[in-house]
Coordinates of C-alpha atoms and ligand atoms in Angstrom, one line a residue:
M1 CA -0.3 0.1 0.0
C2 CA 1.3 3.6 0.3
G3 CA 4.9 4.5 -0.1
I4 CA 6.7 7.0 1.5
V5 CA 10.3 8.3 0.3
A6 CA 12.1 11.6 1.6
Y7 CA 15.4 12.9 1.4
I8 CA 17.6 15.5 2.8
G9 CA 21.3 15.9 2.8
Y10 CA 23.5 17.5 -0.3
K11 CA 22.4 15.8 -3.5
Q12 CA 19.7 16.7 -5.3
A13 CA 17.0 15.0 -3.9
R14 CA 14.4 14.5 -7.2
P15 CA 16.2 11.4 -8.6
I16 CA 16.5 10.0 -5.6
L17 CA 12.5 10.7 -4.7
I18 CA 11.7 9.1 -8.4
K19 CA 14.1 6.0 -8.2
G20 CA 12.4 5.3 -4.7
L21 CA 9.0 5.7 -5.8
Q22 CA 9.8 3.8 -8.5
R23 CA 11.2 0.6 -6.4
L24 CA 8.4 0.9 -4.1
E25 CA 5.6 0.4 -6.8
Y26 CA 5.4 -3.6 -5.9
R27 CA 3.6 -2.1 -2.8
G28 CA 0.7 -0.8 -4.9
Y29 CA -0.6 2.5 -5.9
D30 CA -3.1 4.5 -7.8
S31 CA -1.6 7.8 -7.8
A32 CA 2.4 9.8 -6.7
G33 CA 3.5 12.9 -5.7
I34 CA 6.1 14.7 -4.9
S35 CA 7.5 17.8 -3.3
L36 CA 10.7 19.3 -3.2
L37 CA 12.9 22.6 -1.4
N38 CA 14.0 25.0 -2.9
G39 CA 13.9 28.6 -1.5
K40 CA 10.0 27.9 -0.9
I41 CA 8.1 24.1 -1.5
Q42 CA 7.1 22.9 -5.1
T43 CA 4.2 20.3 -5.5
F44 CA 3.7 17.8 -8.3
K45 CA 1.2 15.1 -8.9
T46 CA -0.6 12.7 -10.6
K47 CA -2.7 10.2 -10.7
G48 CA -1.7 6.6 -12.1
K49 CA 1.9 5.5 -12.6
V50 CA 5.0 6.9 -11.4
S51 CA 6.2 7.2 -14.6
E52 CA 3.5 9.8 -15.6
L53 CA 4.8 11.6 -12.8
E54 CA 8.3 11.7 -13.9
D55 CA 6.9 12.6 -17.2
F56 CA 5.2 15.4 -15.9
I57 CA 7.9 17.1 -14.4
V58 CA 10.9 16.3 -16.9
D59 CA 10.5 20.1 -17.6
K60 CA 9.6 21.5 -14.7
D61 CA 12.2 23.6 -12.4
T62 CA 13.0 20.1 -9.6
N63 CA 16.2 21.8 -8.0
G64 CA 16.1 21.1 -4.3
Q65 CA 17.8 18.9 -1.6
A66 CA 15.2 18.0 0.5
G67 CA 12.2 16.5 -0.8
I68 CA 9.3 14.1 0.3
A69 CA 7.4 11.6 -2.6
H70 CA 4.3 9.3 -1.9
T71 CA 2.7 7.0 -3.6
R72 CA -0.9 6.8 -2.5
W73 CA -3.3 3.4 -2.5
A74 CA -6.5 5.4 -2.2
T75 CA -8.6 4.9 1.3
H76 CA -10.6 8.7 1.7
G77 CA -11.5 10.2 -1.3
E78 CA -10.6 8.7 -4.8
P79 CA -7.4 8.3 -7.0
N80 CA -7.1 11.6 -8.6
K81 CA -4.9 14.2 -8.5
I82 CA -6.4 16.6 -6.0
N83 CA -6.6 13.7 -3.1
A84 CA -3.0 12.4 -4.1
H85 CA 0.1 13.3 -1.4
P86 CA 2.3 15.5 -0.7
H87 CA -0.9 17.8 1.0
F88 CA -0.2 21.5 2.1
S89 CA -1.0 23.1 4.6
Q90 CA -3.0 26.5 4.2
S91 CA 0.0 28.7 4.1
K92 CA 1.5 26.5 1.9
S93 CA 4.3 26.5 4.5
I94 CA 4.2 22.6 5.1
S95 CA 3.9 20.1 3.1
L96 CA 3.2 16.2 4.9
I97 CA 3.3 12.5 3.1
H98 CA 1.1 10.3 5.1
N99 CA 0.4 6.4 5.1
G100 CA -2.4 5.1 7.5
I101 CA -5.3 6.3 8.7
I102 CA -6.5 9.1 10.8
E103 CA -9.6 7.6 12.5
N104 CA -10.8 11.1 14.1
Y105 CA -10.0 13.2 11.1
A106 CA -14.0 13.8 10.8
V107 CA -14.0 15.5 14.0
L108 CA -10.6 17.4 13.6
K109 CA -11.7 18.5 10.4
E110 CA -15.3 20.0 11.7
E111 CA -12.9 22.2 14.1
L112 CA -10.8 22.8 11.5
V113 CA -13.1 24.9 9.2
S114 CA -15.0 26.5 12.0
R115 CA -11.5 28.4 12.4
G116 CA -11.8 29.4 8.9
Y117 CA -9.3 26.3 7.3
V118 CA -10.4 25.3 3.9
F119 CA -10.2 21.9 2.5
E120 CA -9.2 20.8 -0.8
S121 CA -9.3 17.5 -1.2
D122 CA -11.4 14.4 0.7
T123 CA -8.1 13.3 2.5
D124 CA -7.4 12.7 6.0
T125 CA -4.0 14.1 5.5
E126 CA -4.9 17.4 4.5
V127 CA -6.3 17.5 7.7
L128 CA -3.4 16.3 10.0
V129 CA -1.3 18.7 7.9
N130 CA -3.8 21.5 8.9
L131 CA -4.2 20.6 12.3
I132 CA -0.6 20.5 12.7
E133 CA -0.1 24.2 11.1
D134 CA -2.8 25.7 13.5
I135 CA -1.1 24.3 16.6
R136 CA 2.2 25.8 15.4
I137 CA 0.5 29.3 14.7
N138 CA -1.3 29.1 17.9
E139 CA 0.5 27.6 20.3
N140 CA 3.3 29.1 19.0
V141 CA 5.8 26.6 19.0
L142 CA 8.3 24.9 17.3
L143 CA 7.1 22.8 13.8
D144 CA 8.5 19.5 15.8
E145 CA 6.6 20.3 18.6
A146 CA 3.4 21.1 17.1
V147 CA 3.7 17.5 15.3
R148 CA 4.2 16.0 18.8
I149 CA 1.5 17.8 20.4
A150 CA -1.2 16.8 16.7
L151 CA 0.2 13.2 16.9
C152 CA -1.3 13.2 20.4
Q153 CA -4.8 14.6 19.3
V154 CA -4.9 12.0 16.2
V155 CA -7.0 8.3 16.4
G156 CA -5.7 6.1 13.8
A157 CA -2.5 4.7 12.2
Y158 CA 0.2 7.0 10.6
A159 CA 3.5 7.0 9.6
I160 CA 4.3 11.0 8.1
V161 CA 7.1 12.6 6.7
I162 CA 6.9 16.3 6.7
L163 CA 8.7 19.2 4.7
S164 CA 8.8 23.0 5.6
D165 CA 10.0 26.0 4.3
E166 CA 10.8 27.8 7.5
H167 CA 13.1 24.6 8.3
P168 CA 14.6 24.5 5.1
N169 CA 17.4 21.6 6.6
T170 CA 14.9 19.6 8.3
L171 CA 12.9 16.5 7.8
I172 CA 10.4 15.7 10.8
A173 CA 8.9 12.6 10.5
A174 CA 6.9 10.3 12.9
R175 CA 5.0 6.2 13.1
K176 CA 2.3 4.9 14.6
G177 CA 1.1 1.6 12.5
S178 CA 2.3 2.3 9.3
P179 CA 6.4 1.5 9.2
L180 CA 8.9 3.9 8.5
V181 CA 12.7 3.1 7.7
I182 CA 15.6 5.6 8.1
G183 CA 18.6 5.2 6.0
I184 CA 21.7 7.2 7.6
G185 CA 24.1 8.6 4.9
E186 CA 27.4 10.4 5.5
D187 CA 26.2 13.6 6.0
D188 CA 22.0 12.6 4.7
Y189 CA 19.3 11.2 5.2
Y190 CA 16.7 8.7 3.3
L191 CA 13.7 7.8 4.7
A192 CA 10.9 5.5 3.1
S193 CA 8.0 3.1 3.9
D194 CA 10.9 -0.3 3.6
A195 CA 14.1 -0.4 2.6
T196 CA 14.1 -1.3 -0.6
P197 CA 14.8 2.7 -1.9
I198 CA 17.1 3.2 0.7
V199 CA 19.7 0.1 0.0
E200 CA 21.6 1.3 -2.5
Y201 CA 22.7 4.8 -0.7
T202 CA 23.3 3.3 2.7
K203 CA 23.0 -0.1 4.7
N204 CA 22.8 1.7 7.9
V205 CA 19.2 2.1 9.2
V206 CA 16.7 2.7 11.8
Y207 CA 13.4 1.2 12.3
L208 CA 11.2 4.1 13.7
E209 CA 8.8 2.5 16.6
D210 CA 5.0 3.5 17.4
E211 CA 5.1 7.0 18.3
E212 CA 8.3 8.1 17.9
I213 CA 8.8 11.5 16.0
A214 CA 12.2 11.7 14.4
V215 CA 13.9 15.2 13.7
L216 CA 16.8 14.8 10.7
T217 CA 18.9 17.8 9.9
R218 CA 21.2 18.1 7.0
G219 CA 24.7 17.3 9.0
E220 CA 23.8 16.7 12.4
K221 CA 23.1 13.8 14.1
F222 CA 19.2 13.1 14.3
K223 CA 17.0 13.1 17.1
I224 CA 14.1 11.0 18.6
R225 CA 11.8 11.5 20.9
T226 CA 8.5 9.9 21.8
T227 CA 4.8 12.1 21.6
T228 CA 4.8 11.5 25.3
N229 CA 8.4 13.4 25.2
Q230 CA 10.9 11.3 26.3
E231 CA 14.1 11.2 24.4
K232 CA 14.9 7.7 22.6
T233 CA 18.4 6.6 21.8
P234 CA 17.9 5.2 18.0
Y235 CA 18.8 1.3 17.8
V236 CA 21.2 1.6 14.5
Q237 CA 21.1 -1.7 12.4
Q238 CA 22.4 -3.1 9.1
L239 CA 20.1 -4.0 6.1
E240 CA 21.2 -7.6 4.6
W241 CA 20.2 -6.8 1.4
N242 CA 21.5 -5.7 -1.5
L243 CA 20.6 -4.0 -4.4
G244 CA 21.2 -7.1 -7.0
E245 CA 18.2 -8.5 -5.0
L246 CA 16.0 -5.6 -5.7
E247 CA 16.5 -5.6 -10.1
K248 CA 14.7 -7.9 -12.3
G249 CA 18.2 -9.7 -13.3
G250 CA 16.8 -10.8 -16.8
Y251 CA 13.6 -12.0 -16.4
D252 CA 11.1 -10.1 -17.8
H253 CA 8.5 -9.8 -14.5
F254 CA 10.1 -10.1 -10.9
M255 CA 7.3 -12.7 -10.1
M256 CA 9.2 -15.2 -12.5
K257 CA 12.7 -14.5 -10.8
E258 CA 11.5 -14.9 -7.4
I259 CA 9.9 -18.6 -8.5
Y260 CA 13.0 -19.8 -9.7
E261 CA 15.0 -17.6 -6.6
Q262 CA 13.2 -20.9 -4.8
P263 CA 16.1 -23.4 -4.3
R264 CA 18.5 -20.9 -3.1
S265 CA 15.8 -19.1 -1.0
I266 CA 14.5 -22.3 0.8
R267 CA 18.2 -23.3 1.1
D268 CA 18.6 -19.9 3.0
S269 CA 15.5 -20.8 4.9
M270 CA 17.8 -23.6 6.1
R271 CA 21.1 -22.5 6.4
G272 CA 22.5 -22.8 10.0
R273 CA 19.3 -24.6 11.1
I274 CA 19.4 -28.2 10.0
N275 CA 21.7 -31.0 9.9
A276 CA 20.6 -34.2 8.1
L277 CA 23.9 -36.6 9.3
T278 CA 23.8 -35.3 13.1
G279 CA 20.3 -35.2 13.2
N280 CA 20.5 -31.5 14.8
V281 CA 17.7 -28.8 13.8
S282 CA 17.4 -25.7 15.9
L283 CA 15.6 -22.7 15.2
G284 CA 18.2 -19.7 17.2
G285 CA 15.5 -17.4 17.2
I286 CA 13.3 -19.4 19.2
I287 CA 15.5 -21.6 21.4
D288 CA 14.2 -19.7 24.5
Y289 CA 11.0 -21.1 24.0
E290 CA 11.3 -24.2 22.9
Q291 CA 10.2 -25.5 26.8
K292 CA 6.8 -23.0 26.0
L293 CA 6.2 -25.4 22.9
L294 CA 6.7 -28.0 24.0
T295 CA 4.1 -27.2 27.2
A296 CA 1.4 -25.6 24.8
N297 CA -2.0 -26.1 25.4
K298 CA -2.5 -25.7 21.4
I299 CA -0.9 -23.4 18.9
I300 CA -2.8 -20.8 16.5
I301 CA -1.7 -19.8 13.7
V302 CA -2.7 -15.7 12.8
A303 CA -2.2 -14.7 9.1
C304 CA -3.9 -13.1 6.4
G305 CA -3.5 -13.9 2.3
T306 CA -0.8 -16.8 1.2
S307 CA 1.0 -16.5 4.6
W308 CA -2.5 -18.3 6.0
H309 CA -2.3 -20.8 3.4
A310 CA 1.5 -21.4 4.4
G311 CA -0.3 -21.4 8.3
L312 CA -2.7 -24.1 7.1
V313 CA 0.3 -26.4 5.8
G314 CA 1.6 -25.6 9.1
E315 CA -1.3 -27.3 10.8
Y316 CA -0.4 -30.6 8.9
L317 CA 2.7 -30.3 9.5
F318 CA 2.5 -29.4 13.3
E319 CA -0.6 -32.2 14.1
D320 CA 1.1 -34.7 11.8
I321 CA 4.9 -35.0 12.7
A322 CA 4.8 -33.3 16.5
R323 CA 1.1 -34.0 17.5
V324 CA 0.3 -30.5 18.7
S325 CA -3.1 -29.3 18.1
V326 CA -3.6 -26.4 16.0
E327 CA -5.7 -23.6 14.9
V328 CA -5.5 -21.4 11.8
E329 CA -7.0 -18.3 11.8
Y330 CA -7.6 -15.7 9.4
A331 CA -5.9 -12.7 11.6
S332 CA -9.4 -10.1 10.4
E333 CA -11.4 -12.7 11.6
F334 CA -9.4 -13.9 14.9
R335 CA -9.0 -9.9 15.9
Y336 CA -12.9 -9.3 16.2
R337 CA -14.1 -12.8 17.4
N338 CA -13.7 -12.6 21.2
P339 CA -11.3 -15.8 20.4
I340 CA -10.5 -18.6 23.8
I341 CA -7.0 -17.6 24.2
T342 CA -4.4 -18.4 27.2
E343 CA -1.2 -18.0 28.9
D344 CA -0.8 -21.9 27.7
D345 CA -1.3 -21.1 24.4
I346 CA 1.3 -20.1 21.3
V347 CA 0.2 -18.1 18.7
I348 CA 2.1 -18.4 15.4
A349 CA 2.0 -15.1 13.3
I350 CA 2.9 -15.8 9.8
S351 CA 3.8 -13.0 7.5
Q352 CA 5.5 -11.9 4.7
S353 CA 6.1 -7.8 5.4
G354 CA 5.8 -7.9 8.7
E355 CA 3.2 -5.2 8.3
T356 CA 0.0 -6.1 7.6
A357 CA -2.3 -4.4 9.7
D358 CA -4.4 -7.4 10.6
T359 CA -2.2 -10.1 11.8
L360 CA -0.7 -7.0 13.8
A361 CA -3.6 -6.2 15.6
A362 CA -4.4 -10.0 16.4
I363 CA -1.4 -10.1 17.8
E364 CA -1.4 -7.8 20.1
L365 CA -5.2 -9.1 21.0
A366 CA -3.4 -12.7 21.9
K367 CA -0.3 -10.7 23.7
S368 CA -3.5 -8.8 26.1
K369 CA -5.0 -12.7 27.0
G370 CA -1.1 -13.7 28.2
A371 CA -0.3 -16.3 24.9
T372 CA 3.3 -16.1 23.8
I373 CA 3.9 -14.9 20.3
L374 CA 6.2 -16.6 17.6
G375 CA 6.4 -15.0 14.2
I376 CA 7.6 -16.3 11.0
C377 CA 8.8 -12.9 8.8
N378 CA 10.4 -12.3 6.0
V379 CA 11.5 -8.4 6.2
V380 CA 14.1 -7.8 9.0
G381 CA 13.5 -5.3 11.4
S382 CA 9.6 -5.0 10.3
S383 CA 6.7 -4.4 12.6
I384 CA 5.7 -7.9 13.5
A385 CA 9.3 -8.9 13.8
R386 CA 9.1 -6.2 16.7
A387 CA 5.8 -7.0 17.8
T388 CA 6.5 -10.5 18.8
H389 CA 8.5 -12.1 21.5
A390 CA 10.6 -14.3 19.4
G391 CA 10.4 -15.2 15.8
S392 CA 12.5 -17.1 12.9
Y393 CA 13.4 -15.1 10.0
T394 CA 12.4 -16.6 6.4
H395 CA 15.6 -15.5 4.8
A396 CA 13.4 -15.6 1.6
G397 CA 15.3 -12.2 0.2
P398 CA 13.1 -9.1 -0.4
E399 CA 9.7 -10.4 -2.1
I400 CA 9.2 -7.6 -5.1
G401 CA 6.1 -9.3 -7.6
V402 CA 3.0 -9.0 -5.5
A403 CA 1.7 -12.6 -5.7
S404 CA 3.5 -14.2 -3.0
T405 CA 5.6 -17.3 -4.3
K406 CA 9.7 -17.8 -2.2
A407 CA 8.0 -16.0 0.9
F408 CA 5.4 -18.8 0.4
T409 CA 7.9 -21.6 0.1
A410 CA 9.9 -20.1 2.9
Q411 CA 7.4 -19.9 5.3
V412 CA 6.7 -23.4 4.6
T413 CA 10.3 -24.6 5.0
V414 CA 10.5 -23.0 8.7
L415 CA 7.2 -24.2 9.6
T416 CA 8.5 -27.6 8.6
L417 CA 11.9 -27.4 10.8
M418 CA 9.4 -26.0 13.4
A419 CA 7.8 -29.2 13.4
L420 CA 10.7 -31.1 12.9
R421 CA 11.8 -29.7 15.9
L422 CA 8.9 -30.1 18.4
A423 CA 8.7 -33.4 16.9
Q424 CA 12.1 -33.8 18.2
L425 CA 11.7 -32.8 21.7
K426 CA 8.5 -34.4 21.8
G427 CA 10.0 -37.9 20.6
S428 CA 6.6 -38.0 18.8
I429 CA 7.7 -40.0 15.7
P430 CA 10.9 -42.9 15.9
K431 CA 14.3 -41.6 15.5
T432 CA 14.6 -43.6 12.3
K433 CA 11.6 -41.6 11.0
F434 CA 12.7 -38.3 12.1
M435 CA 15.7 -39.0 10.3
Q436 CA 14.6 -39.9 7.0
L437 CA 12.6 -36.8 7.1
L438 CA 15.3 -34.6 7.7
H439 CA 17.5 -36.0 5.1
E440 CA 14.0 -35.5 2.3
L441 CA 14.3 -31.6 3.8
E442 CA 17.5 -31.5 3.3
N443 CA 17.4 -32.3 0.0
L444 CA 14.3 -30.4 -1.2
P445 CA 16.7 -27.3 -2.9
E446 CA 17.8 -29.8 -5.7
K447 CA 13.8 -31.2 -6.3
V448 CA 12.9 -27.7 -6.6
E449 CA 15.3 -27.2 -9.0
Q450 CA 14.2 -30.2 -10.8
V451 CA 10.8 -28.8 -10.3
L452 CA 11.8 -25.3 -12.4
Q453 CA 13.8 -27.4 -14.8
S454 CA 10.9 -30.0 -16.0
N455 CA 8.1 -27.4 -16.3
G456 CA 8.1 -26.4 -20.1
L457 CA 4.2 -27.8 -19.8
T458 CA 2.9 -25.3 -17.8
E459 CA 3.3 -22.7 -20.8
T460 CA 1.6 -25.3 -22.8
I461 CA -1.4 -25.6 -20.6
A462 CA -1.4 -22.0 -20.2
K463 CA -2.3 -21.4 -24.3
R464 CA -4.9 -24.0 -23.8
Y465 CA -6.9 -22.5 -21.4
K466 CA -6.2 -18.4 -20.7
D467 CA -9.1 -17.9 -21.9
V468 CA -11.8 -19.7 -19.8
N469 CA -13.8 -17.5 -17.0
N470 CA -13.2 -20.4 -14.0
F471 CA -10.8 -22.3 -12.6
L472 CA -11.0 -24.8 -10.3
Y473 CA -8.4 -26.9 -7.8
L474 CA -8.8 -29.7 -5.9
G475 CA -6.8 -31.5 -3.4
R476 CA -6.9 -33.6 -0.1
G477 CA -4.7 -33.5 2.9
Y478 CA -1.4 -31.7 2.2
S479 CA -2.5 -30.8 -1.1
F480 CA -5.6 -29.1 0.1
P481 CA -3.9 -26.1 0.8
V482 CA -1.7 -26.2 -2.4
A483 CA -4.9 -26.1 -3.9
L484 CA -6.1 -22.9 -2.3
E485 CA -3.2 -20.9 -3.1
G486 CA -2.8 -22.4 -6.5
A487 CA -6.1 -20.9 -7.2
L488 CA -5.3 -17.8 -5.0
K489 CA -2.2 -17.1 -7.5
L490 CA -4.6 -17.3 -10.5
K491 CA -7.5 -15.1 -9.1
E492 CA -4.2 -12.0 -8.1
I493 CA -2.2 -12.0 -11.3
S494 CA -4.7 -13.4 -13.9
Y495 CA -8.3 -12.4 -13.0
I496 CA -9.5 -15.7 -13.7
H497 CA -12.2 -16.4 -10.9
A498 CA -10.7 -19.6 -9.6
E499 CA -11.7 -21.9 -6.1
G500 CA -9.4 -24.3 -4.0
Y501 CA -11.6 -27.2 -2.9
P502 CA -10.5 -30.5 -0.3
A503 CA -11.4 -32.7 -3.0
A504 CA -13.7 -35.1 -1.6
E505 CA -15.8 -31.6 -0.7
M506 CA -16.4 -31.6 -4.6
K507 CA -19.3 -33.5 -4.6
H508 CA -21.1 -31.1 -2.2
G509 CA -21.2 -28.4 -4.4
P510 CA -18.2 -27.8 -7.0
I511 CA -19.0 -30.8 -8.7
A512 CA -22.2 -28.5 -10.6
L513 CA -20.0 -26.4 -12.2
I514 CA -18.1 -28.9 -14.1
D515 CA -18.7 -29.2 -17.9
E516 CA -16.9 -29.1 -20.7
N517 CA -15.5 -26.1 -20.5
M518 CA -14.2 -26.2 -16.7
P519 CA -10.3 -27.2 -16.2
V520 CA -10.0 -28.8 -13.1
V521 CA -6.2 -28.6 -11.0
F522 CA -6.1 -31.9 -9.2
I523 CA -2.9 -32.0 -6.9
A524 CA -2.7 -35.8 -7.1
P525 CA 0.6 -36.9 -5.9
K526 CA 0.9 -40.7 -5.0
L527 CA 0.9 -40.6 -1.2
G528 CA -1.4 -41.0 0.9
I529 CA -5.2 -41.2 0.4
Y530 CA -3.9 -41.4 -3.6
E531 CA -6.8 -43.8 -4.9
K532 CA -10.0 -41.4 -3.0
V533 CA -8.3 -38.5 -5.5
V534 CA -8.4 -40.7 -7.9
S535 CA -11.6 -41.3 -7.7
N536 CA -12.4 -37.8 -7.7
I537 CA -10.6 -37.2 -10.9
Q538 CA -13.1 -40.0 -12.4
E539 CA -15.4 -38.1 -11.2
V540 CA -14.8 -35.4 -13.2
K541 CA -13.9 -36.5 -16.4
A542 CA -17.4 -38.7 -16.4
R543 CA -18.7 -35.0 -16.2
K544 CA -16.7 -34.1 -19.1
G545 CA -14.3 -31.5 -17.1
N546 CA -10.3 -31.1 -18.3
V547 CA -8.1 -32.4 -15.7
I548 CA -4.4 -31.0 -14.8
A549 CA -3.0 -33.1 -12.8
I550 CA 0.2 -32.7 -10.3
V551 CA 1.6 -36.1 -10.2
T552 CA 4.4 -37.9 -8.6
E553 CA 6.9 -39.0 -11.5
G554 CA 6.5 -42.4 -12.8
D555 CA 3.0 -42.0 -12.2
T556 CA 0.1 -44.0 -14.3
A557 CA -3.1 -44.1 -12.5
V558 CA -3.7 -40.5 -13.2
T559 CA -2.1 -40.0 -16.4
E560 CA -3.8 -42.1 -18.3
I561 CA -7.3 -40.2 -17.0
A562 CA -6.0 -36.4 -17.3
D563 CA -6.0 -34.3 -20.0
Y564 CA -2.3 -32.9 -19.0
V565 CA -0.1 -34.1 -15.9
I566 CA 2.9 -32.4 -14.6
E567 CA 5.2 -34.4 -12.9
I568 CA 6.9 -33.6 -9.4
P569 CA 10.1 -35.8 -8.1
K570 CA 8.8 -38.7 -5.7
T571 CA 9.1 -37.1 -1.9
E572 CA 7.8 -37.2 1.5
E573 CA 4.5 -36.3 2.1
F574 CA 5.1 -33.2 4.7
L575 CA 7.1 -31.9 1.6
I576 CA 4.3 -31.8 -1.0
P577 CA 3.2 -28.1 -0.1
I578 CA 6.1 -26.9 -1.6
L579 CA 7.4 -28.9 -4.5
A580 CA 3.8 -28.8 -6.3
S581 CA 2.9 -25.3 -5.5
I582 CA 5.8 -24.5 -7.5
P583 CA 4.2 -25.7 -11.2
L584 CA 1.1 -23.7 -10.2
Q585 CA 3.0 -20.4 -9.6
K586 CA 4.3 -20.6 -13.1
L587 CA 0.8 -21.5 -14.6
A588 CA -0.4 -18.4 -12.9
Y589 CA 2.1 -16.5 -14.5
H590 CA 1.8 -17.8 -18.0
I591 CA -2.3 -17.5 -18.2
A592 CA -1.3 -14.0 -16.5
V593 CA 1.4 -12.6 -18.8
L594 CA -0.6 -14.7 -22.0
R595 CA -3.5 -12.2 -21.3
G596 CA -1.5 -9.5 -20.9
C597 CA -1.9 -8.8 -17.1
N598 CA 0.3 -6.8 -15.2
V599 CA 1.9 -9.6 -13.2
D600 CA 3.9 -7.9 -11.0
M601 CA 1.4 -5.3 -10.1
P602 CA -2.2 -6.5 -10.1
R603 CA -5.0 -4.2 -10.3
N604 CA -6.4 -3.4 -7.4
L605 CA -3.8 -5.3 -5.1
A606 CA -1.5 -4.5 -2.4
K607 CA 1.9 -6.1 -1.3
S608 CA 1.9 -5.0 2.1
V609 CA -1.4 -4.5 3.6
T610 CA -1.8 -1.9 6.5
V611 CA -4.4 -0.6 6.4
E612 CA -8.1 -2.8 8.0
Ligands
G6P701 C1 -1.5 -9.4 0.8 C2 -0.3 -9.7 -0.4 C3 -0.4 -11.2 -0.4 C4 0.0 -11.4 0.9 C5 -0.9 -11.0 2.1 C6 -0.5 -11.0 3.7 O1 -2.6 -9.7 -0.1 O2 -0.5 -9.2 -1.9 O3 0.3 -11.5 -0.9 O4 0.1 -13.1 1.2 O5 -0.9 -9.7 1.8 O6 0.8 -10.5 3.4 P1 2.1 -10.2 4.6 O7 3.0 -9.5 4.6 O8 0.8 -10.7 5.9 O9 2.0 -11.7 4.2

C-alpha cells in the first residue's frame, strides 16, 4: 500500500525520490506525488503510475536537496490528482506525506473548518497537516513540537514525513502503526516505508518505533523523541539486502525471478538450522521458547492471504509430525471474534512483509490475553517481527512481485523446521523416521530445482486455458492448502475466477460447475489417500471436465485419465506443499502474461496491506 520516500542532504533530491518511488511501486498504488524544497516548496502530483509523474516533471524546475514523495493507495477519497500526496497546509508552508488512516479526521476537520480552514481534498492527510499548522501558529511552538501535540490528538495509524520552508534543513518524521525506516548516509538522510529505496545508498538504518518522532537535520545527528516527550536513543541496524535482489536480473518480471529463486531461498531458510547427518534441527530465534512450545496447550496460527495458506500447511505439519493441536485463523476474523486464548497457548504469526495490519492487531489481542507470540516474517525489523516475543526469519530475500511465491515456500520451510524440532523434543515420531524426514528436507532444494527445470508444460497448458472464465483447484491432505494457494495465485494475477477446495468436498457443490469448459487442477501425488483422489478425478472426467494434474513422477493411474499431467519428483508427503505449489505458480504466471496482465502489480492489490 502507500509508499513514502524522503531525502534531505546535499544531493539533488528529485532522482533519489523518483527512483525510490519506483522501488516502492510493488506495494500497490494509484497516484503519486513529490514536493521539493528550494527556497519554497514545489509540489507535483499525478494520477496513475510513477512514470507519469516523472514525465510530468521532466521540464519543471525541480531543484532542491530536500524533498518528500509518495505513492497513494486510495482510502479517503477517490484516486485523483487532488487527493494524491503530498498535501499542503493552508499557508503552503508545510507539506506532508502520510501512510495509514486518521480515524478521527472528521471531528478534527470540523473543528478546523470552524476556524476558517478550507480543504481542497477529501483526505484525512490534509486534515493532519492543517492541524499541525494550526497548533504551530496558535500555540506558538516550534514545528516539531506542533507535530508532537497534533499526533497526541490523532486516533489511528500513521507514518508521516514533513517538509517545511521555515525549516529548510530539516525533515520531521513520525510513525504509529505504519512502518518507517530511516537510512543514515554520510551527511544525509533517507526515509522510506521499507528499506528497498534505501539499500543503494546506505546499509545503516533505524526502524522508527510506534509513537516516535524523528527530527533529521542535514549534516547533524538526528534526534528521536516519543509523543509523550521522552528522548530515545536510536538503534542503528545493518541491512542484509543488496541491490541485486531488487532488480529483475534478466527476467521479464519479478514474479518469475522469484519463482526461480526458490532453490536458493529455501536453502537460505534452512541454512545453519538443519544437519541431517547429526540429526540436528534448531531455530536460534525461538530456542528460549522451546519449553513453552513443548508444554503448549495449543498452537494458534494467525495470518492473511498466502501466509494464511502457509499457516494451513503448518496445521498439517504440526499435527502430523509433532502431534500438537493447531488452529489456523484469518487474522482479520480472529481479532474481532473474542477468541479463547490462554497463557498456555502459543500464537504463531506468519507474514512476509511483517506489516499486515490485521495480523498485527491479532498479535496485540493474543498478547493482551497472555499468550506467547512467535513470528515467521521475511522482512527483518518489520513491525510484526518486533511485536512478537521471538521468531524465525524466513530469509527469502526481498519479494517484489505482489503475488507471493518464494516467501510462501520459505514460510512452509520454516514451519517444517519448527514442526520437526518440536517432534524431536517430544519424541513424537520414531528416530529413524525423523532422520529420514530430515534427510528429505535437506534434499528439497535440489528437487525444487528439478521441478523448475522440467516444467515447460505449464506454458502449453496456459495457452490452452488462458481464455476460460473459471478454474477449480482440488487436493486432499497436505495438497488441500496447495489447491487454495494455486487458486489464489491465478485469481490474483490473471483475474480468472478460481476456487480451491478439498477434493472430497467437490460433491457438495463445486461438481455442479463442471462441464466441458471447466479446467480442474488436481494435486494428486502418489501418497496418502491417492486412490480416493483418483476417484475424484474420474468423477470430473465423467462430467467432461478438463483435468490438469500434478502427479508423482512415474504415475500411471492419473496420467491415463488426465488431459495434462505435470510431474514432480518422489518425496515424503510433508514436502508436497512446496514441490506442488511451484508448477501452479508458473501456470498462473504464464496465463497472466498471455492475458496481458500486469503480473508484478495486479490491479487493486497491494503487497503490504497496512490498513484494515
Ligand atoms: C497481501 C499480499 C499477499 C499476502 C498478504 C499477506 O494481500 O498481496 O501476497 O499474502 O497480503 O501479507 P503478509 O505480508 O502478511 O504475508
